[in-house]
Short mmCIF file of C-alpha atoms in Angstrom, two decimals:
data_model
loop_
_atom_site.label_atom_id
_atom_site.label_comp_id
_atom_site.label_asym_id
_atom_site.label_seq_id
_atom_site.Cartn_x
_atom_site.Cartn_y
_atom_site.Cartn_z
CA MET E 5 8.07 -20.73 -15.59
CA HIS E 6 7.51 -21.76 -11.95
CA ALA E 7 8.12 -18.28 -10.55
CA PRO E 8 5.57 -17.25 -7.90
CA PHE E 9 2.57 -15.13 -8.82
CA ARG E 10 2.47 -11.90 -6.80
CA PRO E 11 0.50 -8.70 -7.29
CA ARG E 12 2.51 -5.56 -7.91
CA LEU E 13 0.35 -2.55 -7.08
CA ALA E 14 -1.43 -4.02 -4.06
CA ARG E 15 1.85 -5.22 -2.62
CA VAL E 16 3.54 -1.81 -2.91
CA VAL E 17 0.54 0.00 -1.43
CA ALA E 18 0.26 -2.48 1.44
CA LEU E 19 3.97 -2.30 2.28
CA VAL E 20 4.09 1.52 2.20
CA LEU E 21 0.91 1.86 4.25
CA GLY E 22 2.10 -0.76 6.73
CA VAL E 23 5.39 1.06 7.29
CA VAL E 24 3.65 4.43 7.69
CA VAL E 25 1.19 3.02 10.23
CA ALA E 26 3.95 1.08 12.05
CA VAL E 27 5.91 4.31 12.50
CA ALA E 28 2.96 6.64 13.12
CA THR E 29 1.16 4.51 15.71
CA PRO E 30 3.89 4.55 18.39
CA ALA E 31 4.56 8.21 17.63
CA LEU E 32 0.87 9.00 18.14
CA VAL E 33 0.58 6.93 21.31
CA LEU E 34 3.71 8.52 22.82
CA THR E 35 2.91 12.12 21.90
CA ILE E 36 -0.87 12.30 22.24
CA PRO E 37 -2.13 14.91 24.73
CA GLY E 38 -2.66 13.80 28.33
CA GLU E 39 -6.47 13.84 28.20
CA TYR E 40 -6.50 10.22 26.98
CA GLY E 41 -6.23 7.41 29.49
CA VAL E 42 -4.32 4.15 29.27
CA PRO E 43 -7.28 2.23 27.79
CA ASP E 44 -7.52 4.79 24.97
CA LEU E 45 -3.80 4.54 24.23
CA VAL E 46 -3.97 0.74 24.25
CA GLY E 47 -6.93 0.98 21.85
CA PHE E 48 -4.92 3.20 19.47
CA ALA E 49 -2.02 0.75 19.60
CA LEU E 50 -4.29 -2.24 18.94
CA VAL E 51 -5.94 -0.56 15.95
CA GLY E 52 -2.52 0.40 14.56
CA GLY E 53 -1.30 -3.16 15.10
CA ALA E 54 -4.38 -4.58 13.33
CA ILE E 55 -3.78 -2.30 10.34
CA VAL E 56 -0.11 -3.32 10.15
CA TRP E 57 -1.08 -7.02 10.36
CA PHE E 58 -3.65 -6.56 7.57
CA CYS E 59 -1.08 -4.81 5.36
CA TRP E 60 1.45 -7.57 6.05
CA ARG E 61 -1.09 -10.22 5.00
CA GLN E 62 -1.99 -8.26 1.86
CA ALA E 63 1.68 -7.89 0.93
CA GLY E 64 2.12 -11.66 1.38
CA VAL E 65 -0.61 -12.67 -1.07
CA ARG E 66 0.84 -15.06 -3.66
CA ALA E 67 0.49 -18.29 -5.56
CA GLN E 68 3.47 -20.64 -5.57
CA VAL E 69 3.59 -23.32 -8.25
CA ASP E 70 5.68 -26.47 -8.54
CA GLU E 71 5.58 -29.75 -10.43
CA HIS E 72 2.76 -31.11 -8.26
CA GLY E 73 0.34 -28.21 -7.95
CA ILE E 74 -0.31 -24.70 -6.77
CA ALA E 75 -0.26 -23.29 -3.25
CA VAL E 76 -2.45 -20.20 -2.97
CA ARG E 77 -2.03 -17.75 -0.10
CA ASN E 78 -4.85 -15.24 -0.10
CA LEU E 79 -5.64 -12.55 2.41
CA MET E 80 -7.15 -14.83 5.03
CA LEU E 81 -6.93 -18.40 3.77
CA SER E 82 -4.27 -20.60 2.21
CA ARG E 83 -4.92 -23.70 0.16
CA ARG E 84 -2.92 -26.14 -1.92
CA VAL E 85 -4.42 -27.96 -4.92
CA GLU E 86 -2.90 -30.54 -7.21
CA TRP E 87 -2.76 -29.77 -10.93
CA ALA E 88 -5.27 -32.54 -11.66
CA GLU E 89 -7.85 -30.73 -9.50
CA VAL E 90 -7.76 -27.57 -11.66
CA VAL E 91 -10.32 -27.59 -14.47
CA SER E 92 -9.87 -24.05 -15.80
CA VAL E 93 -8.45 -20.58 -15.15
CA ARG E 94 -10.85 -17.62 -15.38
CA PHE E 95 -9.93 -13.93 -15.54
CA GLY E 96 -12.83 -12.38 -17.41
CA GLN E 97 -13.93 -8.77 -17.34
CA GLY E 98 -15.14 -7.62 -13.96
CA ARG E 99 -13.11 -10.17 -12.01
CA PRO E 100 -10.76 -8.51 -9.52
CA TRP E 101 -8.44 -11.53 -9.55
CA VAL E 102 -7.99 -14.91 -11.20
CA GLN E 103 -10.29 -17.77 -10.26
CA LEU E 104 -9.57 -21.46 -10.62
CA ASP E 105 -12.45 -23.80 -11.34
CA LEU E 106 -11.82 -27.04 -9.47
CA ALA E 107 -12.89 -30.59 -10.31
CA ASP E 108 -15.10 -30.78 -7.19
CA GLY E 109 -17.20 -27.83 -8.45
CA ASP E 110 -15.58 -25.32 -6.11
CA THR E 111 -13.73 -22.18 -7.16
CA LEU E 112 -10.50 -20.84 -5.71
CA ALA E 113 -9.57 -17.17 -5.90
CA VAL E 114 -5.93 -16.49 -6.73
CA MET E 115 -5.35 -13.01 -5.33
CA GLY E 116 -1.74 -13.18 -6.46
CA ILE E 117 -2.93 -12.11 -9.94
CA GLN E 118 -4.98 -8.91 -9.62
CA ARG E 119 -6.79 -6.89 -12.29
CA ALA E 120 -5.26 -3.66 -10.89
CA ASP E 121 -1.92 -4.74 -12.39
CA GLY E 122 -3.30 -4.34 -15.94
CA ASP E 123 -1.30 -5.95 -18.74
CA PHE E 124 1.04 -7.62 -16.25
CA ALA E 125 -1.95 -9.37 -14.66
CA ALA E 126 -3.23 -10.52 -18.05
CA ALA E 127 0.18 -11.98 -18.88
CA GLU E 128 0.38 -13.72 -15.50
CA ALA E 129 -3.13 -15.17 -15.94
CA SER E 130 -2.04 -16.50 -19.32
CA ARG E 131 1.10 -17.98 -17.77
CA LEU E 132 -0.99 -19.72 -15.10
CA ALA E 133 -3.40 -21.07 -17.72
CA THR E 134 -0.42 -22.41 -19.68
CA LEU E 135 0.95 -24.12 -16.56
CA VAL E 136 -2.44 -25.71 -15.90
CA ALA E 137 -2.62 -26.95 -19.49
CA LEU E 138 0.91 -28.36 -19.36
CA HIS E 139 0.48 -30.12 -16.02
CA THR E 140 -2.97 -31.57 -16.71
CA ARG E 141 -2.08 -32.94 -20.14
CA THR E 142 -2.73 -36.65 -20.59
CA ALA E 143 -2.17 -39.14 -23.41
CA GLN E 144 -5.77 -38.44 -24.49
CA ASN E 145 -4.93 -34.73 -25.05
CA ASP E 146 -2.13 -35.48 -27.51
#
């Protein structure tokens, strides 16, 4: 029940693309015709490195849950919230990923559950909503 939430399709695509770019960039830099100078080659390497870094971050998107709350690692930002802070879980039509409504009025995207994963994503959103309901239950709910 406390297994991490990770996207399937986005993770596979990011890992494959990252490996391809990681292999192709040095091959390109080392075999490119001599008309390019050192600054150009460094530029190619930096762009390739940025793409690999982006793919690595995308592949690492997840939400880790435990007894105390949920730690969300999105593409650029990471945040941890306690269960009591989560008001609801939303995954309506048109949403690319799950959103948590928080008690302070803020929302938190959970990119670890992505619409592109179809039925798997719907099941994972339901699992997260169940976890929220279980962990935010009080004597007044019973």
